[in-house]
Amino acid sequence: MEVADFSSGRPVLDPTQYFSGRTTSWGVMENRGGSPSKRVTTQTSGRWVNGVLFLEQELEIGGKKQHRSWRIRKLDTHRFEATANDMVGTARGEAHGNVFHWSFTLALSPGNPLSRIQMSQWMYLQPDGRTLLNHTTIRKFGLVLAQVTEVFQRK
């Protein structure tokens, strides 16, 4: 499917607006075989500075804490791009209707190209406008390593 196939979905999801302010998420990571392997939680806080959303994210994955600093820009009505402290290059994404999809590469161990993983996230804004379902597929060398399903809630 293409993200544009969701153009009629409502409410409309603009990820820079949704993540402006505070959000919390809870979810589960599943291993390659589909078995739940780790709990995932996040706390995010987003603020606008000169047309850029600065998003600070505290993640806990299987008990291990990490911090990600995002810089997200809206390019036009549908297209977005972002950088982050542990990202290789730039994330590129597209939103239509109540759906947003983007892909990016993370460096699990900066400086080591073999530690890079590819992330693909599909986000679905729910009818209440506050709840967002996120499905992430994590790949390395084209093979699926894990998948994450989580629920975001705007505060």
PDB file of C-alpha atoms in Angstrom:
ATOM      1  CA  MET A   1       0.000   0.000   0.000  1.00  0.00           C
ATOM      2  CA  GLU A   2       0.958   3.587  -0.495  1.00  0.00           C
ATOM      3  CA  VAL A   3       0.490   6.188   2.226  1.00  0.00           C
ATOM      4  CA  ALA A   4      -1.584   8.255  -0.240  1.00  0.00           C
ATOM      5  CA  ASP A   5      -4.165   5.430  -0.179  1.00  0.00           C
ATOM      6  CA  PHE A   6      -5.185   6.776   3.249  1.00  0.00           C
ATOM      7  CA  SER A   7      -5.974  10.327   2.029  1.00  0.00           C
ATOM      8  CA  SER A   8      -9.598  10.146   3.177  1.00  0.00           C
ATOM      9  CA  GLY A   9      -8.718   9.034   6.737  1.00  0.00           C
ATOM     10  CA  ARG A  10      -9.730  11.378   9.558  1.00  0.00           C
ATOM     11  CA  PRO A  11      -8.663  13.082  11.697  1.00  0.00           C
ATOM     12  CA  VAL A  12      -5.748  14.337   9.600  1.00  0.00           C
ATOM     13  CA  LEU A  13      -2.331  13.482  11.047  1.00  0.00           C
ATOM     14  CA  ASP A  14       0.397  16.108  10.888  1.00  0.00           C
ATOM     15  CA  PRO A  15       3.227  14.503  12.900  1.00  0.00           C
ATOM     16  CA  THR A  16       4.829  17.864  13.682  1.00  0.00           C
ATOM     17  CA  GLN A  17       1.589  19.009  15.300  1.00  0.00           C
ATOM     18  CA  TYR A  18       0.897  15.697  17.030  1.00  0.00           C
ATOM     19  CA  PHE A  19       4.349  15.534  18.654  1.00  0.00           C
ATOM     20  CA  SER A  20       4.367  19.207  19.629  1.00  0.00           C
ATOM     21  CA  GLY A  21       3.947  19.183  23.399  1.00  0.00           C
ATOM     22  CA  ARG A  22       4.088  15.981  25.444  1.00  0.00           C
ATOM     23  CA  THR A  23       3.372  12.386  24.480  1.00  0.00           C
ATOM     24  CA  THR A  24       3.839   9.016  26.157  1.00  0.00           C
ATOM     25  CA  SER A  25       3.959   5.575  24.558  1.00  0.00           C
ATOM     26  CA  TRP A  26       3.797   1.950  25.658  1.00  0.00           C
ATOM     27  CA  GLY A  27       4.412  -1.088  23.551  1.00  0.00           C
ATOM     28  CA  VAL A  28       6.122  -4.363  22.911  1.00  0.00           C
ATOM     29  CA  MET A  29       9.024  -5.490  20.736  1.00  0.00           C
ATOM     30  CA  GLU A  30       8.667  -8.849  19.034  1.00  0.00           C
ATOM     31  CA  ASN A  31      11.657 -10.887  17.892  1.00  0.00           C
ATOM     32  CA  ARG A  32      12.054 -12.349  14.385  1.00  0.00           C
ATOM     33  CA  GLY A  33       9.811 -15.263  15.287  1.00  0.00           C
ATOM     34  CA  GLY A  34       7.010 -12.949  16.443  1.00  0.00           C
ATOM     35  CA  SER A  35       7.412 -13.648  20.159  1.00  0.00           C
ATOM     36  CA  PRO A  36       7.227 -10.698  22.556  1.00  0.00           C
ATOM     37  CA  SER A  37      10.783 -10.012  23.727  1.00  0.00           C
ATOM     38  CA  LYS A  38      10.950  -6.536  25.298  1.00  0.00           C
ATOM     39  CA  ARG A  39       8.727  -3.798  26.653  1.00  0.00           C
ATOM     40  CA  VAL A  40       9.053  -0.375  25.062  1.00  0.00           C
ATOM     41  CA  THR A  41       8.107   2.978  26.605  1.00  0.00           C
ATOM     42  CA  THR A  42       8.797   6.575  25.598  1.00  0.00           C
ATOM     43  CA  GLN A  43       8.292  10.043  27.000  1.00  0.00           C
ATOM     44  CA  THR A  44       8.570  12.880  24.481  1.00  0.00           C
ATOM     45  CA  SER A  45       8.516  16.626  24.651  1.00  0.00           C
ATOM     46  CA  GLY A  46       8.364  18.735  21.497  1.00  0.00           C
ATOM     47  CA  ARG A  47       8.787  22.481  21.028  1.00  0.00           C
ATOM     48  CA  TRP A  48       8.925  24.742  17.981  1.00  0.00           C
ATOM     49  CA  VAL A  49      11.987  26.881  17.219  1.00  0.00           C
ATOM     50  CA  ASN A  50      12.128  28.822  13.927  1.00  0.00           C
ATOM     51  CA  GLY A  51       9.869  26.404  12.042  1.00  0.00           C
ATOM     52  CA  VAL A  52      11.624  23.251  13.306  1.00  0.00           C
ATOM     53  CA  LEU A  53      10.122  20.843  15.847  1.00  0.00           C
ATOM     54  CA  PHE A  54      12.750  19.985  18.462  1.00  0.00           C
ATOM     55  CA  LEU A  55      11.652  16.671  19.955  1.00  0.00           C
ATOM     56  CA  GLU A  56      13.383  15.199  22.995  1.00  0.00           C
ATOM     57  CA  GLN A  57      12.597  11.526  23.510  1.00  0.00           C
ATOM     58  CA  GLU A  58      13.406   9.321  26.496  1.00  0.00           C
ATOM     59  CA  LEU A  59      13.180   5.660  25.461  1.00  0.00           C
ATOM     60  CA  GLU A  60      13.275   2.525  27.547  1.00  0.00           C
ATOM     61  CA  ILE A  61      13.632  -0.721  25.620  1.00  0.00           C
ATOM     62  CA  GLY A  62      13.832  -3.908  27.654  1.00  0.00           C
ATOM     63  CA  GLY A  63      14.996  -1.956  30.699  1.00  0.00           C
ATOM     64  CA  LYS A  64      17.761  -0.101  28.838  1.00  0.00           C
ATOM     65  CA  LYS A  65      17.377   3.677  28.736  1.00  0.00           C
ATOM     66  CA  GLN A  66      18.421   5.915  25.879  1.00  0.00           C
ATOM     67  CA  HIS A  67      17.837   9.452  24.695  1.00  0.00           C
ATOM     68  CA  ARG A  68      17.063  10.615  21.163  1.00  0.00           C
ATOM     69  CA  SER A  69      17.006  14.265  20.075  1.00  0.00           C
ATOM     70  CA  TRP A  70      14.974  14.828  16.909  1.00  0.00           C
ATOM     71  CA  ARG A  71      14.817  17.854  14.583  1.00  0.00           C
ATOM     72  CA  ILE A  72      11.711  17.548  12.379  1.00  0.00           C
ATOM     73  CA  ARG A  73      10.744  19.832   9.495  1.00  0.00           C
ATOM     74  CA  LYS A  74       7.561  19.940   7.459  1.00  0.00           C
ATOM     75  CA  LEU A  75       8.551  20.382   3.806  1.00  0.00           C
ATOM     76  CA  ASP A  76       5.049  20.776   2.356  1.00  0.00           C
ATOM     77  CA  THR A  77       1.509  19.545   2.982  1.00  0.00           C
ATOM     78  CA  HIS A  78       2.507  15.877   2.913  1.00  0.00           C
ATOM     79  CA  ARG A  79       6.300  15.546   3.170  1.00  0.00           C
ATOM     80  CA  PHE A  80       8.526  15.674   6.258  1.00  0.00           C
ATOM     81  CA  GLU A  81      12.195  15.164   7.044  1.00  0.00           C
ATOM     82  CA  ALA A  82      14.128  14.721  10.276  1.00  0.00           C
ATOM     83  CA  THR A  83      17.539  14.203  11.786  1.00  0.00           C
ATOM     84  CA  ALA A  84      18.439  12.762  15.192  1.00  0.00           C
ATOM     85  CA  ASN A  85      21.545  12.325  17.314  1.00  0.00           C
ATOM     86  CA  ASP A  86      21.834   8.592  16.513  1.00  0.00           C
ATOM     87  CA  MET A  87      20.516   8.711  12.950  1.00  0.00           C
ATOM     88  CA  VAL A  88      22.574   8.189   9.822  1.00  0.00           C
ATOM     89  CA  GLY A  89      21.521  10.766   7.242  1.00  0.00           C
ATOM     90  CA  THR A  90      17.989  12.107   7.099  1.00  0.00           C
ATOM     91  CA  ALA A  91      14.620  10.475   7.727  1.00  0.00           C
ATOM     92  CA  ARG A  92      12.054  11.117   5.033  1.00  0.00           C
ATOM     93  CA  GLY A  93       8.341  10.657   5.472  1.00  0.00           C
ATOM     94  CA  GLU A  94       4.917  11.306   4.041  1.00  0.00           C
ATOM     95  CA  ALA A  95       1.507  11.869   5.641  1.00  0.00           C
ATOM     96  CA  HIS A  96      -1.937  11.510   4.047  1.00  0.00           C
ATOM     97  CA  GLY A  97      -5.215  11.514   5.929  1.00  0.00           C
ATOM     98  CA  ASN A  98      -4.685   9.924   9.338  1.00  0.00           C
ATOM     99  CA  VAL A  99      -1.516   8.003   8.358  1.00  0.00           C
ATOM    100  CA  PHE A 100       2.187   8.847   8.416  1.00  0.00           C
ATOM    101  CA  HIS A 101       5.033   6.666   7.139  1.00  0.00           C
ATOM    102  CA  TRP A 102       8.746   7.246   7.242  1.00  0.00           C
ATOM    103  CA  SER A 103      12.020   5.364   7.067  1.00  0.00           C
ATOM    104  CA  PHE A 104      15.470   6.029   8.456  1.00  0.00           C
ATOM    105  CA  THR A 105      18.742   4.409   9.496  1.00  0.00           C
ATOM    106  CA  LEU A 106      19.989   4.327  13.094  1.00  0.00           C
ATOM    107  CA  ALA A 107      23.587   3.794  14.220  1.00  0.00           C
ATOM    108  CA  LEU A 108      23.433   1.562  17.296  1.00  0.00           C
ATOM    109  CA  SER A 109      27.174   2.086  17.771  1.00  0.00           C
ATOM    110  CA  PRO A 110      28.271   5.378  16.141  1.00  0.00           C
ATOM    111  CA  GLY A 111      31.341   4.986  13.958  1.00  0.00           C
ATOM    112  CA  ASN A 112      30.656   1.301  13.247  1.00  0.00           C
ATOM    113  CA  PRO A 113      28.802   0.924   9.923  1.00  0.00           C
ATOM    114  CA  LEU A 114      27.998  -2.727  10.753  1.00  0.00           C
ATOM    115  CA  SER A 115      25.845  -1.570  13.692  1.00  0.00           C
ATOM    116  CA  ARG A 116      23.354   0.247  11.478  1.00  0.00           C
ATOM    117  CA  ILE A 117      19.711  -0.797  11.338  1.00  0.00           C
ATOM    118  CA  GLN A 118      16.885   0.371   9.088  1.00  0.00           C
ATOM    119  CA  MET A 119      13.637   1.547  10.677  1.00  0.00           C
ATOM    120  CA  SER A 120      10.265   1.783   8.920  1.00  0.00           C
ATOM    121  CA  GLN A 121       7.411   3.316  10.925  1.00  0.00           C
ATOM    122  CA  TRP A 122       3.713   3.427  10.086  1.00  0.00           C
ATOM    123  CA  MET A 123       1.639   5.690  12.359  1.00  0.00           C
ATOM    124  CA  TYR A 124      -2.166   5.767  12.480  1.00  0.00           C
ATOM    125  CA  LEU A 125      -4.020   8.590  14.256  1.00  0.00           C
ATOM    126  CA  GLN A 126      -7.164   7.331  15.952  1.00  0.00           C
ATOM    127  CA  PRO A 127     -10.600   9.056  15.899  1.00  0.00           C
ATOM    128  CA  ASP A 128     -10.056  10.759  19.287  1.00  0.00           C
ATOM    129  CA  GLY A 129      -7.101  12.739  17.825  1.00  0.00           C
ATOM    130  CA  ARG A 130      -4.990  11.940  20.912  1.00  0.00           C
ATOM    131  CA  THR A 131      -4.187   8.255  20.389  1.00  0.00           C
ATOM    132  CA  LEU A 132      -1.690   7.121  17.769  1.00  0.00           C
ATOM    133  CA  LEU A 133      -0.853   3.509  16.860  1.00  0.00           C
ATOM    134  CA  ASN A 134       2.710   2.958  15.671  1.00  0.00           C
ATOM    135  CA  HIS A 135       4.116  -0.129  13.965  1.00  0.00           C
ATOM    136  CA  THR A 136       7.890  -0.232  13.448  1.00  0.00           C
ATOM    137  CA  THR A 137       9.805  -2.801  11.424  1.00  0.00           C
ATOM    138  CA  ILE A 138      13.532  -3.069  12.202  1.00  0.00           C
ATOM    139  CA  ARG A 139      15.793  -4.533   9.503  1.00  0.00           C
ATOM    140  CA  LYS A 140      19.479  -5.219   9.041  1.00  0.00           C
ATOM    141  CA  PHE A 141      20.918  -6.303   5.715  1.00  0.00           C
ATOM    142  CA  GLY A 142      17.305  -6.493   4.462  1.00  0.00           C
ATOM    143  CA  LEU A 143      16.268  -9.085   7.077  1.00  0.00           C
ATOM    144  CA  VAL A 144      13.577  -8.326   9.656  1.00  0.00           C
ATOM    145  CA  LEU A 145      15.178  -8.387  13.115  1.00  0.00           C
ATOM    146  CA  ALA A 146      12.215  -7.226  15.168  1.00  0.00           C
ATOM    147  CA  GLN A 147       8.921  -5.365  15.109  1.00  0.00           C
ATOM    148  CA  VAL A 148       7.518  -2.905  17.610  1.00  0.00           C
ATOM    149  CA  THR A 149       3.860  -2.157  18.207  1.00  0.00           C
ATOM    150  CA  GLU A 150       3.125   0.786  20.468  1.00  0.00           C
ATOM    151  CA  VAL A 151       0.390   3.209  21.436  1.00  0.00           C
ATOM    152  CA  PHE A 152       1.149   6.936  21.793  1.00  0.00           C
ATOM    153  CA  GLN A 153      -1.037   9.211  23.860  1.00  0.00           C
ATOM    154  CA  ARG A 154      -0.958  13.039  23.736  1.00  0.00           C
ATOM    155  CA  LYS A 155      -1.072  14.679  27.126  1.00  0.00           C
TER     156      LYS A 155
END
